[in-house]
C-alpha positions as a LaTeX table, in Angstrom:
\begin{tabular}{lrrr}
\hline
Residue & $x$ (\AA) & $y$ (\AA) & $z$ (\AA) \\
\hline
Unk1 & 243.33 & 22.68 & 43.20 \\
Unk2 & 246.02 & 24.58 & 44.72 \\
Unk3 & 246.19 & 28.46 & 45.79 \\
Unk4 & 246.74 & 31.33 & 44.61 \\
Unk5 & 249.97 & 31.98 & 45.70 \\
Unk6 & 248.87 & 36.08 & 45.99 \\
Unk7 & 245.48 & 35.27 & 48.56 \\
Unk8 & 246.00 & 34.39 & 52.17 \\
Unk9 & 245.90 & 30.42 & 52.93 \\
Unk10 & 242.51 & 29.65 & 53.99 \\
Unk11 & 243.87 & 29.27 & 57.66 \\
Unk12 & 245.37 & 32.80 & 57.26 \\
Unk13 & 242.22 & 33.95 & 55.84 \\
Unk14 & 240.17 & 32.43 & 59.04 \\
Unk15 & 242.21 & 34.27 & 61.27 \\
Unk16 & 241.60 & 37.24 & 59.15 \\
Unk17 & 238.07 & 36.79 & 59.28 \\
Unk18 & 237.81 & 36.38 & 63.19 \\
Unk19 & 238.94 & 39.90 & 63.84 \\
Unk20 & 235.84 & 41.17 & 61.60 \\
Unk21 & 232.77 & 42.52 & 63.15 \\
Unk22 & 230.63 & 41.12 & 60.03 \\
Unk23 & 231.99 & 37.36 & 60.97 \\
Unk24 & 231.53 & 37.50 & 64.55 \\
Unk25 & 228.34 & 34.61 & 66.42 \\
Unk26 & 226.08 & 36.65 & 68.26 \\
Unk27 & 226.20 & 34.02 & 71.18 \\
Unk28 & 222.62 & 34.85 & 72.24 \\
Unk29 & 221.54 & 32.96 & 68.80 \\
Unk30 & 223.20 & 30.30 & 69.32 \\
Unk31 & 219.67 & 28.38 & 69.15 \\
Unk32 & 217.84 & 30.48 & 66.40 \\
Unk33 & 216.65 & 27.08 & 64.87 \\
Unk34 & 214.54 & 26.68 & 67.85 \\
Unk35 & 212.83 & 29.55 & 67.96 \\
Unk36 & 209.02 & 29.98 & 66.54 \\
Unk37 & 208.97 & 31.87 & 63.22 \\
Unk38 & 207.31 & 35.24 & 65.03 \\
Unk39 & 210.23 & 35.12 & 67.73 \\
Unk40 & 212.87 & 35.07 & 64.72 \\
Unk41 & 211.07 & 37.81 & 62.99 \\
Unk42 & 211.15 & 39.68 & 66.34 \\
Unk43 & 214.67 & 39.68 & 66.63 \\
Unk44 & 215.74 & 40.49 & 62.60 \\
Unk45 & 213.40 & 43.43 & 63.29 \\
Unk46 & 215.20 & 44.41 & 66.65 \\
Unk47 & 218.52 & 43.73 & 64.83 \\
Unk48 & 217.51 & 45.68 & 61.97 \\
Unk49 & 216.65 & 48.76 & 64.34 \\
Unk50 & 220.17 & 49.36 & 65.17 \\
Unk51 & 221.54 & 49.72 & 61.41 \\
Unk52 & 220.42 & 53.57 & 61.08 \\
Unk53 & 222.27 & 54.39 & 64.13 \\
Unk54 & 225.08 & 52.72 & 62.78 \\
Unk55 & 224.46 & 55.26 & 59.49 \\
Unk56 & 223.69 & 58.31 & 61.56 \\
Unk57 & 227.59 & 57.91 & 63.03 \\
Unk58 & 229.20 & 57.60 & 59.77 \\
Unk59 & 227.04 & 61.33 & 58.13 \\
Unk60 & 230.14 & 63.75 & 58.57 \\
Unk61 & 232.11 & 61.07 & 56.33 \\
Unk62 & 229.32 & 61.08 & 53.69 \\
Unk63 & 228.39 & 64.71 & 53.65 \\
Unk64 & 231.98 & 65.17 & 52.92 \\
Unk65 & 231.68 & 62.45 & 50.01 \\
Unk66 & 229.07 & 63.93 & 48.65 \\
Unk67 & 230.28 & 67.56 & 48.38 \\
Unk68 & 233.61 & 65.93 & 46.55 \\
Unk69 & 230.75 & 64.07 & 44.02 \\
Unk70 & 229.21 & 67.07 & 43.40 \\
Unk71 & 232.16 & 68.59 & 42.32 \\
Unk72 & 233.63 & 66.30 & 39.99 \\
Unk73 & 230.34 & 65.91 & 38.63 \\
Unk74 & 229.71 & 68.91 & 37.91 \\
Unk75 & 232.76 & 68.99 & 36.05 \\
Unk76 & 231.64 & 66.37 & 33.52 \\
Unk77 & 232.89 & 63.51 & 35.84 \\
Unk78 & 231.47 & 60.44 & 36.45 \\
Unk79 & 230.04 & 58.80 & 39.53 \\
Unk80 & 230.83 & 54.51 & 39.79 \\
Unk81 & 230.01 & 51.83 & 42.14 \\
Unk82 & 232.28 & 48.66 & 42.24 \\
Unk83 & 231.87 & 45.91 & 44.37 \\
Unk84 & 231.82 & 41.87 & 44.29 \\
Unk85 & 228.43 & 39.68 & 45.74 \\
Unk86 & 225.16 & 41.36 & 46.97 \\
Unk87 & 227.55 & 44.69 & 47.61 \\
Unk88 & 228.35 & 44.84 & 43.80 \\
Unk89 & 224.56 & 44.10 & 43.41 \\
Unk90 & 223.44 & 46.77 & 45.52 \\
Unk91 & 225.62 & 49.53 & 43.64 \\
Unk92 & 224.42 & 48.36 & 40.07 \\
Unk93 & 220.55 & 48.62 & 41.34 \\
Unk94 & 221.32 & 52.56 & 42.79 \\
Unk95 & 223.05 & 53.35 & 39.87 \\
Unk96 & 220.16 & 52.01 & 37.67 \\
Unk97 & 217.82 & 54.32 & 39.38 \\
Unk98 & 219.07 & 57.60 & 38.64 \\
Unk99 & 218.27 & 57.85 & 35.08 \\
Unk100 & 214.84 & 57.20 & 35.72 \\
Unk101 & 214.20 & 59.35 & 38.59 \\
Unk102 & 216.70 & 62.10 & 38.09 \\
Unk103 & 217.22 & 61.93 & 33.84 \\
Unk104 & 220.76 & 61.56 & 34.34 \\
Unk105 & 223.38 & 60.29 & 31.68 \\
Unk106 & 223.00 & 56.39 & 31.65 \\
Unk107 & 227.01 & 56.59 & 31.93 \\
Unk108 & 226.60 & 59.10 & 34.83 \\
Unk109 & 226.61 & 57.16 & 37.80 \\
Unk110 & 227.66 & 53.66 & 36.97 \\
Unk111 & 227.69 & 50.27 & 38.66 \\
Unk112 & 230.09 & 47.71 & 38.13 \\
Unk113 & 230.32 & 43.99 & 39.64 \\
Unk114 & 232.80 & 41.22 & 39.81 \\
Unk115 & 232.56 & 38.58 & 37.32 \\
Unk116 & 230.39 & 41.27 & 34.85 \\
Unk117 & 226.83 & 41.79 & 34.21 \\
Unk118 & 225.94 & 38.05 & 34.93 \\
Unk119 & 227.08 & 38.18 & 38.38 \\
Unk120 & 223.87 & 40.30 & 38.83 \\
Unk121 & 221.70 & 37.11 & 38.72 \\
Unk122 & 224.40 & 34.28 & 39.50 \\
Unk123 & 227.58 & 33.82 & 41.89 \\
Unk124 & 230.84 & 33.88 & 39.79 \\
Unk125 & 232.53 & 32.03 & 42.57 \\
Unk126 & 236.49 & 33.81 & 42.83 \\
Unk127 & 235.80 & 36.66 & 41.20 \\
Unk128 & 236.33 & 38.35 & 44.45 \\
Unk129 & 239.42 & 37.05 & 44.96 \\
Unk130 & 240.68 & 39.37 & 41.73 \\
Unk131 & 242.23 & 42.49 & 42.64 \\
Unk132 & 243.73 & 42.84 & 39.20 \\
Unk133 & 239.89 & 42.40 & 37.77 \\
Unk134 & 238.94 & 45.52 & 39.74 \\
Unk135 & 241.95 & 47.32 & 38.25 \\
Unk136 & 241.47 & 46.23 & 34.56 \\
Unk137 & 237.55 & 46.43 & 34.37 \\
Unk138 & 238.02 & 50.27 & 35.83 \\
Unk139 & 240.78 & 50.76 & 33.28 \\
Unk140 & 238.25 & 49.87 & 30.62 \\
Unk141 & 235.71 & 52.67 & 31.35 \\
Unk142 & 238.80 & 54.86 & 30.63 \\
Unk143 & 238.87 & 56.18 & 34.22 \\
Unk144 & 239.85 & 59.95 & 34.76 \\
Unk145 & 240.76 & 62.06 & 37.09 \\
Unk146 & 237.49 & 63.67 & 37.11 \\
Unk147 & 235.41 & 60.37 & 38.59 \\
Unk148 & 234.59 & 59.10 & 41.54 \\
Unk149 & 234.84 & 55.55 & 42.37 \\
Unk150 & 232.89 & 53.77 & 45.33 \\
Unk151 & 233.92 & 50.52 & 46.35 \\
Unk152 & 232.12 & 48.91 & 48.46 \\
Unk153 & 232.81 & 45.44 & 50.85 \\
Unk154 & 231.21 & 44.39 & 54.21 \\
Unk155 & 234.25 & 42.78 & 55.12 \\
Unk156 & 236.11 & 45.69 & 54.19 \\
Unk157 & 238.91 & 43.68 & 52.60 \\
Unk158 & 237.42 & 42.18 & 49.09 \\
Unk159 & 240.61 & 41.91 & 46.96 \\
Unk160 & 238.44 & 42.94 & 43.78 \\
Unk161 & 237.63 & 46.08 & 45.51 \\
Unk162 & 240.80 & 46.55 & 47.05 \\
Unk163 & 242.58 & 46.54 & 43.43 \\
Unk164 & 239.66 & 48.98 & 42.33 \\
Unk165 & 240.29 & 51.84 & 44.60 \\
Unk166 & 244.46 & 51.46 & 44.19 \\
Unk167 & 243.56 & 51.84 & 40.34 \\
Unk168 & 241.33 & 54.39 & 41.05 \\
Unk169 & 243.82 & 56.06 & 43.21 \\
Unk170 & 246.71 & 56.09 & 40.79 \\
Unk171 & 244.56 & 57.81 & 38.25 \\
Unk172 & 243.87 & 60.69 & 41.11 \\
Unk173 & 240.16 & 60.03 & 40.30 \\
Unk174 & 238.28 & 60.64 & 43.93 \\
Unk175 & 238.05 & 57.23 & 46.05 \\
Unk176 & 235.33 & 56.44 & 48.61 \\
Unk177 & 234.82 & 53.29 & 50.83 \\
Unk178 & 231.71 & 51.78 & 52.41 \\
Unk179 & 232.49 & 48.87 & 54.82 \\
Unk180 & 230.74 & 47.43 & 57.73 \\
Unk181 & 233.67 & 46.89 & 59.70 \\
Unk182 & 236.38 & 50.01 & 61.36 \\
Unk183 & 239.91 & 50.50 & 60.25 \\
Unk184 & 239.38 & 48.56 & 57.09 \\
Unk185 & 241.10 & 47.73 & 54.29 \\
Unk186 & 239.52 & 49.38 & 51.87 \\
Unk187 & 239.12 & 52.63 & 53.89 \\
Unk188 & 242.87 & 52.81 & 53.87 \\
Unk189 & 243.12 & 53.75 & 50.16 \\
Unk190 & 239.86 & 56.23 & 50.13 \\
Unk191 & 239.97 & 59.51 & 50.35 \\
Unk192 & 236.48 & 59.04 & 52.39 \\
Unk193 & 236.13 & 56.25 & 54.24 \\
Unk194 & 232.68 & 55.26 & 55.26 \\
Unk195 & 232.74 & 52.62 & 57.76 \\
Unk196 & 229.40 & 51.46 & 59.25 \\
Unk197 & 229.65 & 48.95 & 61.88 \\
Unk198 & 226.58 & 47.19 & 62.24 \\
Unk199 & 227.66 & 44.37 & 64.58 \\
Unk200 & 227.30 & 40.35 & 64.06 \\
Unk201 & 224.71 & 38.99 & 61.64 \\
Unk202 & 221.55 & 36.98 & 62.80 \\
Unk203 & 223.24 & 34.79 & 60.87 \\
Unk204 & 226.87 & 35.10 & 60.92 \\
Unk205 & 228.65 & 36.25 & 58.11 \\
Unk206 & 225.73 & 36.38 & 56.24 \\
Unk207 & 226.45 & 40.32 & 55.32 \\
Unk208 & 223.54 & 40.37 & 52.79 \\
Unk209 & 221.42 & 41.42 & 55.91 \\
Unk210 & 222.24 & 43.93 & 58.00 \\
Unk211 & 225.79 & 45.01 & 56.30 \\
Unk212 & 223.46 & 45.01 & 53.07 \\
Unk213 & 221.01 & 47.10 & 54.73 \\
Unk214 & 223.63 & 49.20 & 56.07 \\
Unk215 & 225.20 & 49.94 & 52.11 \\
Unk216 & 222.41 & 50.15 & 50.42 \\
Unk217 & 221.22 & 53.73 & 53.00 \\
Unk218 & 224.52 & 54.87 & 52.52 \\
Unk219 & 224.21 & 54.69 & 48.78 \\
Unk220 & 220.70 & 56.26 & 49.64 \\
Unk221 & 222.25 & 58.95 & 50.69 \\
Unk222 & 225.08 & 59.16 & 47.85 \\
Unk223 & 223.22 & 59.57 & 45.39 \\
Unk224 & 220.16 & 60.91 & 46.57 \\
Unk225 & 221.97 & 63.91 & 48.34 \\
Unk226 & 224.59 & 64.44 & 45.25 \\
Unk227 & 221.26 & 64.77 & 42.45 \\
Unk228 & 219.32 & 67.10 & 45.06 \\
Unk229 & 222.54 & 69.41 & 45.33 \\
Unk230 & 223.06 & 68.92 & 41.58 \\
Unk231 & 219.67 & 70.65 & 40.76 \\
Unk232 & 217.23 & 67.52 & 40.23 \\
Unk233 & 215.29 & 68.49 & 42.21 \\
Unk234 & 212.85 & 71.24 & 43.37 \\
Unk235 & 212.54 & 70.83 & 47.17 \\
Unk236 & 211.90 & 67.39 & 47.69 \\
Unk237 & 209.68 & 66.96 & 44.49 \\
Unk238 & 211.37 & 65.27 & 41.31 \\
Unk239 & 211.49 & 67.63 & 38.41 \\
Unk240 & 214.62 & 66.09 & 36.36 \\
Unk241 & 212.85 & 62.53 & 35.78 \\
Unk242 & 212.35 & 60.91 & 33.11 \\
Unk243 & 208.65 & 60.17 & 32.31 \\
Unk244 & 208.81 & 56.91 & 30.18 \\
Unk245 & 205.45 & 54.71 & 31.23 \\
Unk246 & 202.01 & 56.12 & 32.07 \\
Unk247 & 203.43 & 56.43 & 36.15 \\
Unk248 & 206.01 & 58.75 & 35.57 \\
Unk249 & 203.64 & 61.11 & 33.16 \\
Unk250 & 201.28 & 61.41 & 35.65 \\
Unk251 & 204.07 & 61.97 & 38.40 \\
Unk252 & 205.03 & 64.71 & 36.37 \\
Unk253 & 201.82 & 66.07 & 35.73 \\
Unk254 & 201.51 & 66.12 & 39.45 \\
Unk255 & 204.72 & 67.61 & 40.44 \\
Unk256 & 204.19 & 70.78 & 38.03 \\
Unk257 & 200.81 & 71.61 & 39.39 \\
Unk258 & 202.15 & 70.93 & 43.04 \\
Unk259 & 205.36 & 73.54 & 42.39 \\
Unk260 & 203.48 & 76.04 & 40.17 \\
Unk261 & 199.45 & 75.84 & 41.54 \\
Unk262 & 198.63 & 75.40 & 37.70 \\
Unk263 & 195.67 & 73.21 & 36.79 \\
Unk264 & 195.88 & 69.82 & 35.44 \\
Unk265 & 195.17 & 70.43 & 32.18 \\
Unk266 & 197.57 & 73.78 & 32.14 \\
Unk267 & 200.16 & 71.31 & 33.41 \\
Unk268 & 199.68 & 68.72 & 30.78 \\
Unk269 & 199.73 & 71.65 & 28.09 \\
Unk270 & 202.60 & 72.79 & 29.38 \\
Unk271 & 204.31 & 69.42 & 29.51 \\
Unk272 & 203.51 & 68.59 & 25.98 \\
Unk273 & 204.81 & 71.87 & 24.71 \\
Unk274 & 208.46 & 70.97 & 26.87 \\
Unk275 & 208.71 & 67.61 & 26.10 \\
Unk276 & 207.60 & 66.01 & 28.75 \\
Unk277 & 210.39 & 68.63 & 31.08 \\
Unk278 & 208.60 & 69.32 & 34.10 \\
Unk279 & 211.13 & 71.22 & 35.18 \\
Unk280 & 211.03 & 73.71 & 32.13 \\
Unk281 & 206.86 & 72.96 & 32.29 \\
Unk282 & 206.96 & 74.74 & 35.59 \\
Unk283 & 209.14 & 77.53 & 34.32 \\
Unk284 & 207.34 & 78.61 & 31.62 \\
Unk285 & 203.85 & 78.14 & 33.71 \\
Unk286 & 205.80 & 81.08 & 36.27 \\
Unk287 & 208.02 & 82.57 & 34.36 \\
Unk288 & 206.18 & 83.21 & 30.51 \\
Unk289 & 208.90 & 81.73 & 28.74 \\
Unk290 & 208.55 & 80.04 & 25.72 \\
Unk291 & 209.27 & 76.15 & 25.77 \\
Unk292 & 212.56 & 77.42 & 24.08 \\
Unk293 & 214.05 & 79.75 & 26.44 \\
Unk294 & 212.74 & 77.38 & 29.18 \\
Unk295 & 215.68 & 74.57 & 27.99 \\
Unk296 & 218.01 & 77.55 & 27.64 \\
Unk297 & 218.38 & 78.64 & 30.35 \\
Unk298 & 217.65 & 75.38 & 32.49 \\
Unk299 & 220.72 & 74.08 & 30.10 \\
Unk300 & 222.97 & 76.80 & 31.22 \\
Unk301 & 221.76 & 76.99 & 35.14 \\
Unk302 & 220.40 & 73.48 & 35.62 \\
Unk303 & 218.71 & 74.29 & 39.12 \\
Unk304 & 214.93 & 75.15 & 38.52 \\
Unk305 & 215.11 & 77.29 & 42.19 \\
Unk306 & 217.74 & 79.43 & 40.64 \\
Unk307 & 216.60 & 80.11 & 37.47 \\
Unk308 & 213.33 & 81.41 & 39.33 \\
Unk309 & 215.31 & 83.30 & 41.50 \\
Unk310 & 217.46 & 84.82 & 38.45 \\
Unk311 & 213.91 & 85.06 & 36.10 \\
Unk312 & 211.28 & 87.94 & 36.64 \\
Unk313 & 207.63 & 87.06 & 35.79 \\
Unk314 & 206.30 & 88.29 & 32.30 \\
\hline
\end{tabular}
């Protein structure tokens, strides 16, 4: 089978991957297949220790990225993940989240993976290799100027990506890296770049470990920042989610009696008479108002703590 003429030989590409962090043989494993199974475990959890420090360095970047979200958000933009492998799969699973546990938009924050929805389960082998994939399969969510697109790549150099966030870039839509290695690729086309160097991999190159740990408490952080400043929240209890199974009723039977003191079966009155909103439940449990003006107002001022703030008691 012969090359595509566009990718680096594979003896370019070695030399390419010998200056990354990610590929690097932590010389003191050298012998890891010797070691009992507790002595291995000892040292992924030592390893593992290190990755939030890694994070902690790299929160100026993302509170910056997630004031830009915000924004654009707020403006009726969009929020999407793109990546190829377990990085791909790690944006697809945090963007699958937030409708449940903050009642966003399905198409709110989206994820989006090389080689489409299948790669979610099974390697498309060379689908990262694609940087006009990234392009076209961005082009066909009708990209705007008002989105914000994530791409994500331990290596920091994923063609797939790459393409992506030059799309994404063109359209004047908001771009935002998250590598493992510094000075990447990727970072040099976002308008944040979030590098997080975690160092070599117990087993080298395999960035489903710590690089994956690494991504997946950055997009933590994203998203879980970007919904609290967006009003989902009140304080650090979940008042925008979406109760679908028997867990999530009583979760938000229990976060209207913890925010508004009510009894249980107040708070399941309430809840009944909203829809199942806590978030308007708790409002008209402080505030008097009826169900009705409860979405009104929440509609037009979508932060519960506000519309306290703005609401006198009745």
């Amino acid at each position: 089978m012969s090359e595509n003429p566009a990718l680096p030989t594979v003896t370019q590409m070695q030399h390419e991957l010998s200056a990354l962090t990610t590929e690097r043989v932590d010389s003191g494993l050298r012998d890891l297949d010797t070691f009992s199974t507790e002595r291995m475990l000892r040292v992924m959890n030592t390893l593992d220790h290190e990755v939030p420090d890694a994070v902690e360095q790299a929160i100026p970047v993302i509170t910056a990225a997630v004031d830009d979200i915000v924004g654009r958000l707020s403006e009726g933009g969009r929020l999407i993940y793109i990546g190829a492998g377990t990085p791909g799969r790690l944006g697809v699973l945090d963007a699958s989240e937030c409708p449940p546990t903050f009642n966003t938009d399905p198409g709110m924050v989206h994820g989006v993976i090389a080689g489409g929805d299948g790669a979610i389960r099974t390697s498309v082998e060379g689908a990262e290799d694609d940087a006009d994939a990234g392009a076209a399969d961005l082009a066909g969510l009708a990209l705007t100027e008002l989105d914000t697109v994530t791409g994500i790549s331990a290596s920091g150099r994923t063609p797939y990506v790459l393409g992506a966030l030059q799309y994404a870039r063109s359209i004047g839509a908001l771009t935002i890296s998250i590598a493992c290695n510094s000075g990447s690729a990727i970072g040099a086309v976002a308008d944040h770049a979030i590098d997080v160097v975690v160092g070599p991999e117990l087993i080298a190159g395999s960035t489903r470990l710590r690089a994956g740990t690494a991504q997946k408490l950055v997009l933590n952080m994203l998203s879980t920042a970007t919904m609290v400043r967006l009003g989902k929240t009140y304080g650090n209890v979940m008042v925008d989610l979406r109760a679908s199974n028997q867990k999530l009723r009583a979760r938000s039977r229990r976060a209207v009696t913890l925010i508004t003191g009510a009894s249980e079966s107040d708070a399941a009155r309430a809840l009944e008479a909203t829809g199942g909103s806590a978030k308007e439940a708790a409002l008209v449990l402080m505030r008097g108002l009826s169900p009705q003006e409860a979405h009104s107002r929440l509609t037009r001022t979508p932060s519960l703590r506000q519309v306290l703030r703005d609401t006198l008691p009745r």
